[in-house]
PDB file of C-alpha atoms in Angstrom:
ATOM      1  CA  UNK A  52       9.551   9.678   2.875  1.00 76.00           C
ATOM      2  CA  UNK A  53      10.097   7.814  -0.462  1.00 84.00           C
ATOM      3  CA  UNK A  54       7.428   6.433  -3.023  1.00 92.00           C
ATOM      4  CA  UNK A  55       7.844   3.608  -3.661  1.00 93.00           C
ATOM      5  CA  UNK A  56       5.701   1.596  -7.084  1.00 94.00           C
ATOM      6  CA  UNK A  57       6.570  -2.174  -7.193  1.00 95.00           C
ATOM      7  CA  UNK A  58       6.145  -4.428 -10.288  1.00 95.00           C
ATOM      8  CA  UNK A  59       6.036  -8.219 -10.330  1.00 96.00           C
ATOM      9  CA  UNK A  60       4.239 -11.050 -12.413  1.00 95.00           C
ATOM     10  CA  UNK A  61       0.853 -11.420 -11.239  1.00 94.00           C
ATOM     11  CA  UNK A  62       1.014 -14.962 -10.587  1.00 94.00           C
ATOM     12  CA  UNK A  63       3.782 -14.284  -7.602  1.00 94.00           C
ATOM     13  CA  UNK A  64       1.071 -12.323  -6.051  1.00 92.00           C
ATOM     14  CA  UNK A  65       0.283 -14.601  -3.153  1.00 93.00           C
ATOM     15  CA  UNK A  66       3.570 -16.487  -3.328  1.00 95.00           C
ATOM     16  CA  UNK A  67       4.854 -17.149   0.769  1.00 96.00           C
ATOM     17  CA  UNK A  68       8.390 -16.668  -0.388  1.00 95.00           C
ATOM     18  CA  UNK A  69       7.575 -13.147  -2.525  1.00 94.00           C
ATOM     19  CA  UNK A  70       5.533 -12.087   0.458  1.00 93.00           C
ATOM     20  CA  UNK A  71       7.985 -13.035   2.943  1.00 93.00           C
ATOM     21  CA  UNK A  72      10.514 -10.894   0.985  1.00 95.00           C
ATOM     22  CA  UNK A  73       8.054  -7.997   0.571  1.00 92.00           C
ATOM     23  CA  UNK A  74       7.374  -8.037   4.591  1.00 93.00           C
ATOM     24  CA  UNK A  75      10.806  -6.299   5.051  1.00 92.00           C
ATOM     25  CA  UNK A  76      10.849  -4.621   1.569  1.00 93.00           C
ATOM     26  CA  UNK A  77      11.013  -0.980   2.873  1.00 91.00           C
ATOM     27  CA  UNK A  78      13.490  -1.383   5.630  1.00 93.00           C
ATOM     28  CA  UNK A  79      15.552  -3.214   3.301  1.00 95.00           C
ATOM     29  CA  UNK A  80      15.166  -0.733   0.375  1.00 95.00           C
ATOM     30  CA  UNK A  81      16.282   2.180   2.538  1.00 95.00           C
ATOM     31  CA  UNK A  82      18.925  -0.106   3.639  1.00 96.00           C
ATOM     32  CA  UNK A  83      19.788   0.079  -0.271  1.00 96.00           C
ATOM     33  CA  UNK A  84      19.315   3.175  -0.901  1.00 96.00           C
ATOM     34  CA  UNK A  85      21.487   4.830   1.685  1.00 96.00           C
ATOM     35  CA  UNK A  86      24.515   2.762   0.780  1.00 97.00           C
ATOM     36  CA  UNK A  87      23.674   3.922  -2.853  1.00 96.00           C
ATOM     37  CA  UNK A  88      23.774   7.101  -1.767  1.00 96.00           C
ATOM     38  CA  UNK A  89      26.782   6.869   0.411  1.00 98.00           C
ATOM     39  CA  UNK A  90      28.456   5.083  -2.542  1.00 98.00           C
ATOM     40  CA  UNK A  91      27.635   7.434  -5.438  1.00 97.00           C
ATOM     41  CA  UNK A  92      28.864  10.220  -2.542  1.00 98.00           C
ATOM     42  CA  UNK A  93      31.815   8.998  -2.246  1.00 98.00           C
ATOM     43  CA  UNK A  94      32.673   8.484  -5.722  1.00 97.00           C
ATOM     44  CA  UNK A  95      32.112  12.154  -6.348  1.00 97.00           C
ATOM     45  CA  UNK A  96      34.602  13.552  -3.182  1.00 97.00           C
ATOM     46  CA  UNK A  97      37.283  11.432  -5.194  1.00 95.00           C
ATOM     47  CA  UNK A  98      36.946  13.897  -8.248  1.00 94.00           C
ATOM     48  CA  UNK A  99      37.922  16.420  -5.381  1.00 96.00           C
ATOM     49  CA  UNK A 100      41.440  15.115  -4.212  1.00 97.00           C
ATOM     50  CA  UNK A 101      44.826  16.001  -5.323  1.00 97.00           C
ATOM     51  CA  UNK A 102      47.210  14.066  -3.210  1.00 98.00           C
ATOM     52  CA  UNK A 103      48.238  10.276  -3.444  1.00 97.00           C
ATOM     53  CA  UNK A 104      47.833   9.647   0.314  1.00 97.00           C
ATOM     54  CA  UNK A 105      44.330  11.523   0.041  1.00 97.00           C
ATOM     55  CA  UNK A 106      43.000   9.541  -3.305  1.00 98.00           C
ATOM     56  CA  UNK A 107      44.289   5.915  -1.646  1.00 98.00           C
ATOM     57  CA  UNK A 108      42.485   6.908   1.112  1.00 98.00           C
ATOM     58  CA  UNK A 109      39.038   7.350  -0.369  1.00 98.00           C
ATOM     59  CA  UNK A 110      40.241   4.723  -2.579  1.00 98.00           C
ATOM     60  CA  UNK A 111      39.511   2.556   0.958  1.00 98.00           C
ATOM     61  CA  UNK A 112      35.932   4.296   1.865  1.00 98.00           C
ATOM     62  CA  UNK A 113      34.895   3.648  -1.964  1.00 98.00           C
ATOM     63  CA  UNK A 114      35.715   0.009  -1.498  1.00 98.00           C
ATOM     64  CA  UNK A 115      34.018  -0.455   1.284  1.00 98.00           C
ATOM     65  CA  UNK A 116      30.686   1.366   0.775  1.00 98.00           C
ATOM     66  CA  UNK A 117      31.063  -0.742  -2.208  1.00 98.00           C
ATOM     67  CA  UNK A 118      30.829  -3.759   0.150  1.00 98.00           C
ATOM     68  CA  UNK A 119      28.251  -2.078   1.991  1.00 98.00           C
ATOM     69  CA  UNK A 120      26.081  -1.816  -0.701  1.00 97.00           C
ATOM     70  CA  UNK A 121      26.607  -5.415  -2.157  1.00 98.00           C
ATOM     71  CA  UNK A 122      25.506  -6.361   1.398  1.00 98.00           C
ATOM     72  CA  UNK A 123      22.105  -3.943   1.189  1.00 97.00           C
ATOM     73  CA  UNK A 124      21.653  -5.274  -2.123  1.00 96.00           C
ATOM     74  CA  UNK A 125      22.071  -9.088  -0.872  1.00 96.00           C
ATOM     75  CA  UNK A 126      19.593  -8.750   1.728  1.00 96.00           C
ATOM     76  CA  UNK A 127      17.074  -6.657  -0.410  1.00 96.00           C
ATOM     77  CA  UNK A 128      17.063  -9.924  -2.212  1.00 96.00           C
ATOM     78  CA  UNK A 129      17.033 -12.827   0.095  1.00 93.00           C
ATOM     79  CA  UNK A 130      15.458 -16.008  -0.553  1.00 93.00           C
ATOM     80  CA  UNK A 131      14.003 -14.968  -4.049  1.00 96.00           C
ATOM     81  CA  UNK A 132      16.999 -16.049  -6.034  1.00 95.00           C
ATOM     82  CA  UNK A 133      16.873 -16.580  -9.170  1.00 96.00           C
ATOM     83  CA  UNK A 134      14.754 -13.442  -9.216  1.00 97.00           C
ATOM     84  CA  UNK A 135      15.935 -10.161  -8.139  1.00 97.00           C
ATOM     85  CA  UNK A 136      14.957  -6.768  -7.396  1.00 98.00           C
ATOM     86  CA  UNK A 137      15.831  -4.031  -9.977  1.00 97.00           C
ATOM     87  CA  UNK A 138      15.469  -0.728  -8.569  1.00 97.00           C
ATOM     88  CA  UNK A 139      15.007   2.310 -10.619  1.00 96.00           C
ATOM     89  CA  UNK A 140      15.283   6.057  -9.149  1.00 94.00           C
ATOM     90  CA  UNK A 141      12.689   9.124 -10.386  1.00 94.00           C
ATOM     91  CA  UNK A 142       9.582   6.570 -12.041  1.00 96.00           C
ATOM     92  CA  UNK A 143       7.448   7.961 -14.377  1.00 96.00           C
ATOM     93  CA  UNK A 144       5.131   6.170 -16.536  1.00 94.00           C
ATOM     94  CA  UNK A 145       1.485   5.876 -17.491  1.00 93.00           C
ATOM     95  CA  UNK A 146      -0.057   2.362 -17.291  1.00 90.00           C
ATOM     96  CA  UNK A 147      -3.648   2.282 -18.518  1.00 92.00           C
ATOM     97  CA  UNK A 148      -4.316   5.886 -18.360  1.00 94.00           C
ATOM     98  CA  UNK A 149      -2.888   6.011 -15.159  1.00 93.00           C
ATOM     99  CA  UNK A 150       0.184   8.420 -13.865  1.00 94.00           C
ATOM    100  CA  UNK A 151       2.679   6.830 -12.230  1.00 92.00           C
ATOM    101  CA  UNK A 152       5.115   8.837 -10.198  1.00 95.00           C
ATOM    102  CA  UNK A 153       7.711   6.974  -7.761  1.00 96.00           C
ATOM    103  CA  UNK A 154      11.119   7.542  -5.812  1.00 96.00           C
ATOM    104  CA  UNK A 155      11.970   4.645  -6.554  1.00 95.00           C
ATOM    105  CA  UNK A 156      10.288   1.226  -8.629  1.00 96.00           C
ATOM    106  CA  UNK A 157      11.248  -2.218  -7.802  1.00 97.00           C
ATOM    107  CA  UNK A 158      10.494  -4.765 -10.924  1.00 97.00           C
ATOM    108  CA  UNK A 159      10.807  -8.305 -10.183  1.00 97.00           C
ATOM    109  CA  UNK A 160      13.170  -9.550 -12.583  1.00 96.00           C
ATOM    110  CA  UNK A 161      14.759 -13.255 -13.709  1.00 94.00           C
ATOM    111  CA  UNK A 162      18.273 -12.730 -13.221  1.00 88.00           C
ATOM    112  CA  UNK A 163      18.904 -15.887 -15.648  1.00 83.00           C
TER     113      UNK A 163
END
C-alpha cells in the first residue's frame, strides 16, 4: 500500500467541492498511478524492438495508455478546475522539524 502526503492551501480545508474531490482521492490516484506505470512500461519495451511491424505496434499500446492515463489524470481532477493535482513520486521533506516520507504527494496547484 502507498503513502500518500497531500498539500493544499489551508483555506480549501473545508471547501464541499475540495472535499468532494478528496472523497475518491485514493481510488482515483491508484487509478493514476497504474496508467503511469503502464505508460512509463511501455515506453521502455519500445527501446527493446527491432522490427518496423513490432515498433508500430507498440507505437499503438503507447498511444493508448497515453489516453488511458489522460483519462486517470482527468478524473483525479474533476470538478476542481482551475486547480489541479500535481503528483510527485518518492517525497521527502522536513516541514517544521518534521520528516516527511511519501509514495507519492499531491499539491494542490493553480493551473493558471
Amino acid at each position: 500500500m502507498n503513502t500518500i502526503a497531500i498539500f493544499y492551501p489551508k483555506e480549501f480545508r473545508n471547501h464541499p467541492i475540495l472535499q468532494e474531490n478528496m472523497k475518491n482521492l485514493n481510488s482515483n490516484l491508484n487509478t493514476w498511478i497504474n496508467a503511469k506505470e503502464t505508460y512509463e512500461r511501455e515506453k521502455r519495451f519500445m527501446d527493446s524492438l527491432h522490427f518496423d511491424s513490432e515498433i508500430n505496434k507498440q507505437r499503438e499500446i503507447i498511444k493508448n495508455t497515453e489516453i488511458d492515463l489522460k483519462k486517470a489524470d482527468e478524473k483525479l481532477n474533476k470538478e476542481i478546475s482551475p486547480y489541479k493535482w500535481r503528483v510527485i513520486e518518492r517525497f521527502v521533506t522536513c516541514i517544521e522539524g518534521q520528516d516527511i516520507r511519501a509514495d507519492y504527494a499531491l499539491f494542490l496547484e493553480d493551473k493558471r
